[in-house]
mmCIF file of C-alpha atoms in Angstrom:
data_model
loop_
_atom_site.group_PDB
_atom_site.id
_atom_site.type_symbol
_atom_site.label_atom_id
_atom_site.label_comp_id
_atom_site.label_asym_id
_atom_site.label_seq_id
_atom_site.Cartn_x
_atom_site.Cartn_y
_atom_site.Cartn_z
ATOM 1 C CA GLY A 1 0.000 0.000 0.000
ATOM 2 C CA ALA A 2 0.872 3.660 -0.204
ATOM 3 C CA VAL A 3 3.460 4.828 2.299
ATOM 4 C CA VAL A 4 4.373 8.350 3.313
ATOM 5 C CA SER A 5 7.550 8.973 5.257
ATOM 6 C CA GLN A 6 7.825 12.074 7.403
ATOM 7 C CA HIS A 7 11.089 13.211 8.923
ATOM 8 C CA PRO A 8 12.116 14.098 11.549
ATOM 9 C CA SER A 9 9.674 12.535 13.976
ATOM 10 C CA ARG A 10 10.748 14.836 16.752
ATOM 11 C CA VAL A 11 12.750 18.060 16.789
ATOM 12 C CA ILE A 12 13.687 20.606 19.414
ATOM 13 C CA CYS A 13 14.969 23.972 18.262
ATOM 14 C CA LYS A 14 15.846 27.308 19.747
ATOM 15 C CA SER A 15 13.570 30.271 19.364
ATOM 16 C CA GLY A 16 14.438 32.284 16.275
ATOM 17 C CA THR A 17 15.840 29.403 14.262
ATOM 18 C CA SER A 18 14.222 27.641 11.296
ATOM 19 C CA VAL A 19 13.208 24.028 11.054
ATOM 20 C CA LYS A 20 12.551 21.945 7.941
ATOM 21 C CA ILE A 21 10.215 18.962 7.903
ATOM 22 C CA GLU A 22 10.228 16.536 4.991
ATOM 23 C CA CYS A 23 7.370 14.486 3.636
ATOM 24 C CA ARG A 24 8.079 11.781 1.068
ATOM 25 C CA SER A 25 5.789 9.432 -0.782
ATOM 26 C CA LEU A 26 7.773 6.220 -1.001
ATOM 27 C CA ASP A 27 5.927 4.089 -3.516
ATOM 28 C CA PHE A 28 3.665 6.429 -5.414
ATOM 29 C CA GLN A 29 3.699 9.828 -7.011
ATOM 30 C CA ALA A 30 1.931 12.392 -4.907
ATOM 31 C CA THR A 31 0.297 14.988 -7.096
ATOM 32 C CA THR A 32 -0.995 16.796 -4.054
ATOM 33 C CA MET A 33 0.372 17.048 -0.537
ATOM 34 C CA PHE A 34 -1.227 18.557 2.521
ATOM 35 C CA TRP A 35 0.212 19.953 5.727
ATOM 36 C CA TYR A 36 -1.720 19.873 8.972
ATOM 37 C CA ARG A 37 -1.141 21.144 12.449
ATOM 38 C CA GLN A 38 -2.553 19.397 15.459
ATOM 39 C CA PHE A 39 -2.806 20.879 18.933
ATOM 40 C CA PRO A 40 -2.965 18.605 21.989
ATOM 41 C CA LYS A 41 -6.210 16.666 22.143
ATOM 42 C CA LYS A 42 -7.507 18.530 19.110
ATOM 43 C CA SER A 43 -8.339 17.709 15.562
ATOM 44 C CA LEU A 44 -6.169 18.331 12.527
ATOM 45 C CA MET A 45 -6.105 21.834 11.131
ATOM 46 C CA LEU A 46 -5.264 22.084 7.449
ATOM 47 C CA MET A 47 -2.500 24.609 6.929
ATOM 48 C CA ALA A 48 -1.881 24.373 3.214
ATOM 49 C CA THR A 49 -2.242 22.330 0.082
ATOM 50 C CA SER A 50 0.642 21.954 -2.311
ATOM 51 C CA ASN A 51 0.694 20.680 -5.866
ATOM 52 C CA GLU A 52 3.915 19.624 -7.499
ATOM 53 C CA GLY A 53 5.582 22.461 -9.349
ATOM 54 C CA SER A 54 3.227 25.184 -8.203
ATOM 55 C CA LYS A 55 2.842 27.462 -5.225
ATOM 56 C CA ALA A 56 1.094 26.167 -2.163
ATOM 57 C CA THR A 57 -2.413 27.284 -1.313
ATOM 58 C CA TYR A 58 -2.621 28.389 2.297
ATOM 59 C CA GLU A 59 -5.700 28.263 4.469
ATOM 60 C CA GLN A 60 -7.037 31.434 5.958
ATOM 61 C CA GLY A 61 -5.034 32.610 8.933
ATOM 62 C CA VAL A 62 -1.879 30.664 8.082
ATOM 63 C CA GLU A 63 1.157 32.871 7.483
ATOM 64 C CA LYS A 64 2.763 31.801 4.244
ATOM 65 C CA ASP A 65 6.003 33.624 5.036
ATOM 66 C CA LYS A 66 6.311 31.785 8.292
ATOM 67 C CA PHE A 67 5.380 28.336 7.044
ATOM 68 C CA LEU A 68 7.224 27.875 3.763
ATOM 69 C CA ILE A 69 6.106 24.952 1.672
ATOM 70 C CA ASN A 70 8.008 23.531 -1.267
ATOM 71 C CA HIS A 71 6.725 20.707 -3.449
ATOM 72 C CA ALA A 72 9.586 20.390 -5.876
ATOM 73 C CA SER A 73 8.975 16.815 -6.990
ATOM 74 C CA LEU A 74 6.184 14.274 -7.137
ATOM 75 C CA THR A 75 7.592 12.486 -4.123
ATOM 76 C CA LEU A 76 8.782 15.248 -1.829
ATOM 77 C CA SER A 77 7.238 18.208 -0.052
ATOM 78 C CA THR A 78 8.900 20.217 2.673
ATOM 79 C CA LEU A 79 7.546 22.515 5.348
ATOM 80 C CA THR A 80 9.947 25.054 6.807
ATOM 81 C CA VAL A 81 8.958 26.832 9.990
ATOM 82 C CA THR A 82 10.910 30.077 9.825
ATOM 83 C CA SER A 83 12.003 32.071 12.862
ATOM 84 C CA ALA A 84 10.273 29.610 15.127
ATOM 85 C CA HIS A 85 8.771 30.733 18.409
ATOM 86 C CA PRO A 86 7.418 28.710 21.334
ATOM 87 C CA GLU A 87 3.856 29.189 20.080
ATOM 88 C CA ASP A 88 4.836 27.261 16.944
ATOM 89 C CA SER A 89 5.375 24.178 19.073
ATOM 90 C CA SER A 90 2.923 21.593 17.850
ATOM 91 C CA PHE A 91 2.460 18.290 16.054
ATOM 92 C CA TYR A 92 2.745 18.680 12.289
ATOM 93 C CA ILE A 93 1.410 15.990 9.956
ATOM 94 C CA CYS A 94 1.676 15.690 6.210
ATOM 95 C CA SER A 95 -0.591 13.807 3.863
ATOM 96 C CA ALA A 96 -0.269 12.834 0.230
ATOM 97 C CA ARG A 97 -2.697 11.913 -2.472
ATOM 98 C CA GLY A 98 -1.790 10.135 -5.687
ATOM 99 C CA ALA A 99 -3.341 10.544 -9.080
ATOM 100 C CA THR A 100 -4.768 7.075 -9.506
ATOM 101 C CA ASP A 101 -6.015 5.852 -6.150
ATOM 102 C CA TYR A 102 -8.500 8.007 -4.348
ATOM 103 C CA GLY A 103 -7.112 8.145 -0.873
ATOM 104 C CA TYR A 104 -5.095 10.241 1.486
ATOM 105 C CA THR A 105 -2.020 8.700 3.092
ATOM 106 C CA PHE A 106 -0.597 10.318 6.188
ATOM 107 C CA GLY A 107 2.915 10.616 7.488
ATOM 108 C CA SER A 108 3.740 9.685 11.059
ATOM 109 C CA GLY A 109 3.968 13.289 12.178
ATOM 110 C CA THR A 110 6.642 15.605 13.564
ATOM 111 C CA ARG A 111 6.634 16.844 17.142
ATOM 112 C CA LEU A 112 8.176 20.327 17.093
ATOM 113 C CA THR A 113 9.226 21.911 20.363
ATOM 114 C CA VAL A 114 10.603 25.447 20.296
ATOM 115 C CA VAL A 115 12.511 26.454 23.409
ATOM 116 C CA ALA B 1 -18.179 23.979 2.411
ATOM 117 C CA GLN B 2 -18.738 20.932 4.528
ATOM 118 C CA SER B 3 -18.604 20.370 8.255
ATOM 119 C CA VAL B 4 -18.145 17.196 10.209
ATOM 120 C CA THR B 5 -19.604 16.532 13.633
ATOM 121 C CA GLN B 6 -18.458 13.719 15.841
ATOM 122 C CA LEU B 7 -21.128 13.525 18.459
ATOM 123 C CA ASP B 8 -19.083 11.882 21.191
ATOM 124 C CA SER B 9 -15.820 13.377 22.378
ATOM 125 C CA GLN B 10 -15.028 10.443 24.668
ATOM 126 C CA VAL B 11 -16.256 6.872 24.624
ATOM 127 C CA PRO B 12 -15.233 4.554 27.447
ATOM 128 C CA VAL B 13 -15.931 0.897 26.737
ATOM 129 C CA PHE B 14 -15.130 -2.439 28.294
ATOM 130 C CA GLU B 15 -13.022 -4.993 26.481
ATOM 131 C CA GLU B 16 -15.014 -7.310 24.189
ATOM 132 C CA ALA B 17 -18.007 -4.957 24.247
ATOM 133 C CA PRO B 18 -19.314 -3.345 21.060
ATOM 134 C CA VAL B 19 -18.644 0.279 20.245
ATOM 135 C CA GLU B 20 -20.232 2.815 17.924
ATOM 136 C CA LEU B 21 -18.713 6.164 17.067
ATOM 137 C CA ARG B 22 -21.095 8.632 15.519
ATOM 138 C CA CYS B 23 -20.299 10.979 12.673
ATOM 139 C CA ASN B 24 -22.593 13.378 10.863
ATOM 140 C CA TYR B 25 -21.680 15.689 8.045
ATOM 141 C CA SER B 26 -23.240 18.578 6.222
ATOM 142 C CA SER B 27 -22.719 18.956 2.519
ATOM 143 C CA SER B 28 -24.857 19.896 -0.421
ATOM 144 C CA VAL B 29 -22.973 17.669 -2.817
ATOM 145 C CA SER B 30 -21.950 14.060 -2.936
ATOM 146 C CA VAL B 31 -19.159 13.188 -0.573
ATOM 147 C CA TYR B 32 -16.396 10.772 0.087
ATOM 148 C CA LEU B 33 -16.187 9.668 3.703
ATOM 149 C CA PHE B 34 -13.318 8.362 5.776
ATOM 150 C CA TRP B 35 -12.537 7.085 9.247
ATOM 151 C CA TYR B 36 -9.003 7.323 10.583
ATOM 152 C CA VAL B 37 -7.384 6.119 13.791
ATOM 153 C CA GLN B 38 -4.536 7.907 15.545
ATOM 154 C CA TYR B 39 -2.375 6.382 18.237
ATOM 155 C CA PRO B 40 -0.385 8.703 20.549
ATOM 156 C CA ASN B 41 2.316 10.701 18.777
ATOM 157 C CA GLN B 42 1.610 9.047 15.466
ATOM 158 C CA GLY B 43 0.034 10.015 12.185
ATOM 159 C CA LEU B 44 -3.344 8.870 10.955
ATOM 160 C CA GLN B 45 -4.083 5.385 9.727
ATOM 161 C CA LEU B 46 -6.999 4.756 7.411
ATOM 162 C CA LEU B 47 -9.609 2.408 8.856
ATOM 163 C CA LEU B 48 -12.052 2.529 5.966
ATOM 164 C CA LYS B 49 -13.534 4.784 3.325
ATOM 165 C CA TYR B 50 -16.736 5.190 1.383
ATOM 166 C CA LEU B 51 -16.462 6.388 -2.193
ATOM 167 C CA SER B 52 -19.517 4.810 -3.832
ATOM 168 C CA GLY B 53 -21.453 1.565 -4.056
ATOM 169 C CA SER B 54 -22.479 -0.467 -1.039
ATOM 170 C CA THR B 55 -23.339 1.695 1.920
ATOM 171 C CA LEU B 56 -21.857 -0.804 4.363
ATOM 172 C CA VAL B 57 -18.111 -0.514 4.316
ATOM 173 C CA LYS B 58 -15.765 -2.951 5.995
ATOM 174 C CA GLY B 59 -12.358 -1.833 7.113
ATOM 175 C CA ILE B 60 -9.309 -3.040 8.930
ATOM 176 C CA ASN B 61 -9.158 -4.381 12.480
ATOM 177 C CA GLY B 62 -12.793 -5.522 12.423
ATOM 178 C CA PHE B 63 -14.284 -2.049 11.966
ATOM 179 C CA GLU B 64 -17.178 -1.251 9.680
ATOM 180 C CA ALA B 65 -19.214 1.829 8.902
ATOM 181 C CA GLU B 66 -22.520 2.536 7.246
ATOM 182 C CA PHE B 67 -23.189 5.479 4.983
ATOM 183 C CA ASN B 68 -26.679 6.867 5.400
ATOM 184 C CA LYS B 69 -27.337 9.570 2.858
ATOM 185 C CA SER B 70 -30.739 10.600 4.176
ATOM 186 C CA GLN B 71 -29.364 11.085 7.664
ATOM 187 C CA THR B 72 -25.995 12.378 6.415
ATOM 188 C CA SER B 73 -24.255 10.012 8.762
ATOM 189 C CA PHE B 74 -21.298 7.660 8.624
ATOM 190 C CA HIS B 75 -21.170 5.856 11.965
ATOM 191 C CA LEU B 76 -18.300 3.540 12.808
ATOM 192 C CA ARG B 77 -18.846 0.255 14.623
ATOM 193 C CA LYS B 78 -16.919 -2.659 15.998
ATOM 194 C CA PRO B 79 -18.713 -5.640 17.553
ATOM 195 C CA SER B 80 -15.994 -6.490 20.070
ATOM 196 C CA VAL B 81 -13.180 -4.146 21.051
ATOM 197 C CA HIS B 82 -9.714 -4.913 22.335
ATOM 198 C CA ILE B 83 -7.444 -2.982 24.637
ATOM 199 C CA SER B 84 -5.367 -2.146 21.566
ATOM 200 C CA ASP B 85 -8.316 -0.212 20.107
ATOM 201 C CA THR B 86 -7.688 2.546 22.636
ATOM 202 C CA ALA B 87 -6.933 5.537 20.417
ATOM 203 C CA GLU B 88 -8.306 8.703 18.858
ATOM 204 C CA TYR B 89 -10.722 8.279 15.968
ATOM 205 C CA PHE B 90 -11.407 10.888 13.313
ATOM 206 C CA CYS B 91 -14.192 11.070 10.790
ATOM 207 C CA ALA B 92 -13.353 13.024 7.639
ATOM 208 C CA VAL B 93 -15.221 14.211 4.570
ATOM 209 C CA ASP B 94 -14.167 15.248 1.109
ATOM 210 C CA SER B 95 -16.861 17.090 -0.850
ATOM 211 C CA ASN B 96 -15.100 16.954 -4.183
ATOM 212 C CA ASP B 97 -12.862 19.883 -3.395
ATOM 213 C CA TYR B 98 -10.009 17.449 -3.007
ATOM 214 C CA LYS B 99 -9.205 18.088 0.612
ATOM 215 C CA LEU B 100 -10.368 16.592 3.859
ATOM 216 C CA SER B 101 -12.413 18.204 6.583
ATOM 217 C CA PHE B 102 -12.046 16.481 9.927
ATOM 218 C CA GLY B 103 -14.330 16.060 12.866
ATOM 219 C CA ALA B 104 -13.115 16.975 16.326
ATOM 220 C CA GLY B 105 -12.237 13.379 17.126
ATOM 221 C CA THR B 106 -13.491 10.738 19.542
ATOM 222 C CA THR B 107 -11.270 9.315 22.231
ATOM 223 C CA VAL B 108 -11.955 5.630 22.755
ATOM 224 C CA THR B 109 -10.688 4.131 25.981
ATOM 225 C CA VAL B 110 -10.998 0.377 26.319
ATOM 226 C CA ARG B 111 -10.884 -1.019 29.834
ATOM 227 C CA ALA B 112 -10.357 -4.586 30.929
#
């Protein structure tokens, strides 16, 4: 079945630094990838949708200059949290959808802690 | 735009008892429906999905769900739960805009 690898699983960074999270589809080509943020004991909040080779579409209220998304290939999307602050600490999850099988496959998530 | 309502935020259940998690959605168009399970500090795993056809959908780990168009519901059931079913469960809907809307989640706690 479809597999999405997300890396790193856990990262701690200092306030003011930037962190990059990678999301890879391992055995299929992901035409569309999604980035979510999840607060403790809460549901997933869609941050942005990215299509390969084009700019990401951000949801209302999500700062595109703070959360940089790059979808340079059909198997890789990255989320960079720029100038991270403690309030950016959260669980970030990516998801990918292929062109042929209607389904969304999720990565295992990244726990970001900004200190 | 669609919204998804999971009617129970927490469901405690004894081992080997049945469980039902309720999900209702609002959408003016045809939808695709999904149930996902999330274990602590992990991503989401697909339990089952409804795209078309039979309204009774069988998924992994003994779960099944029934799509009811007239009641705009997609309730998840399992006839006998295990301790390992303790997790967070999310109902999600895609109304042909090619992205998922999630419910708030239901925490299932299975006790011996």
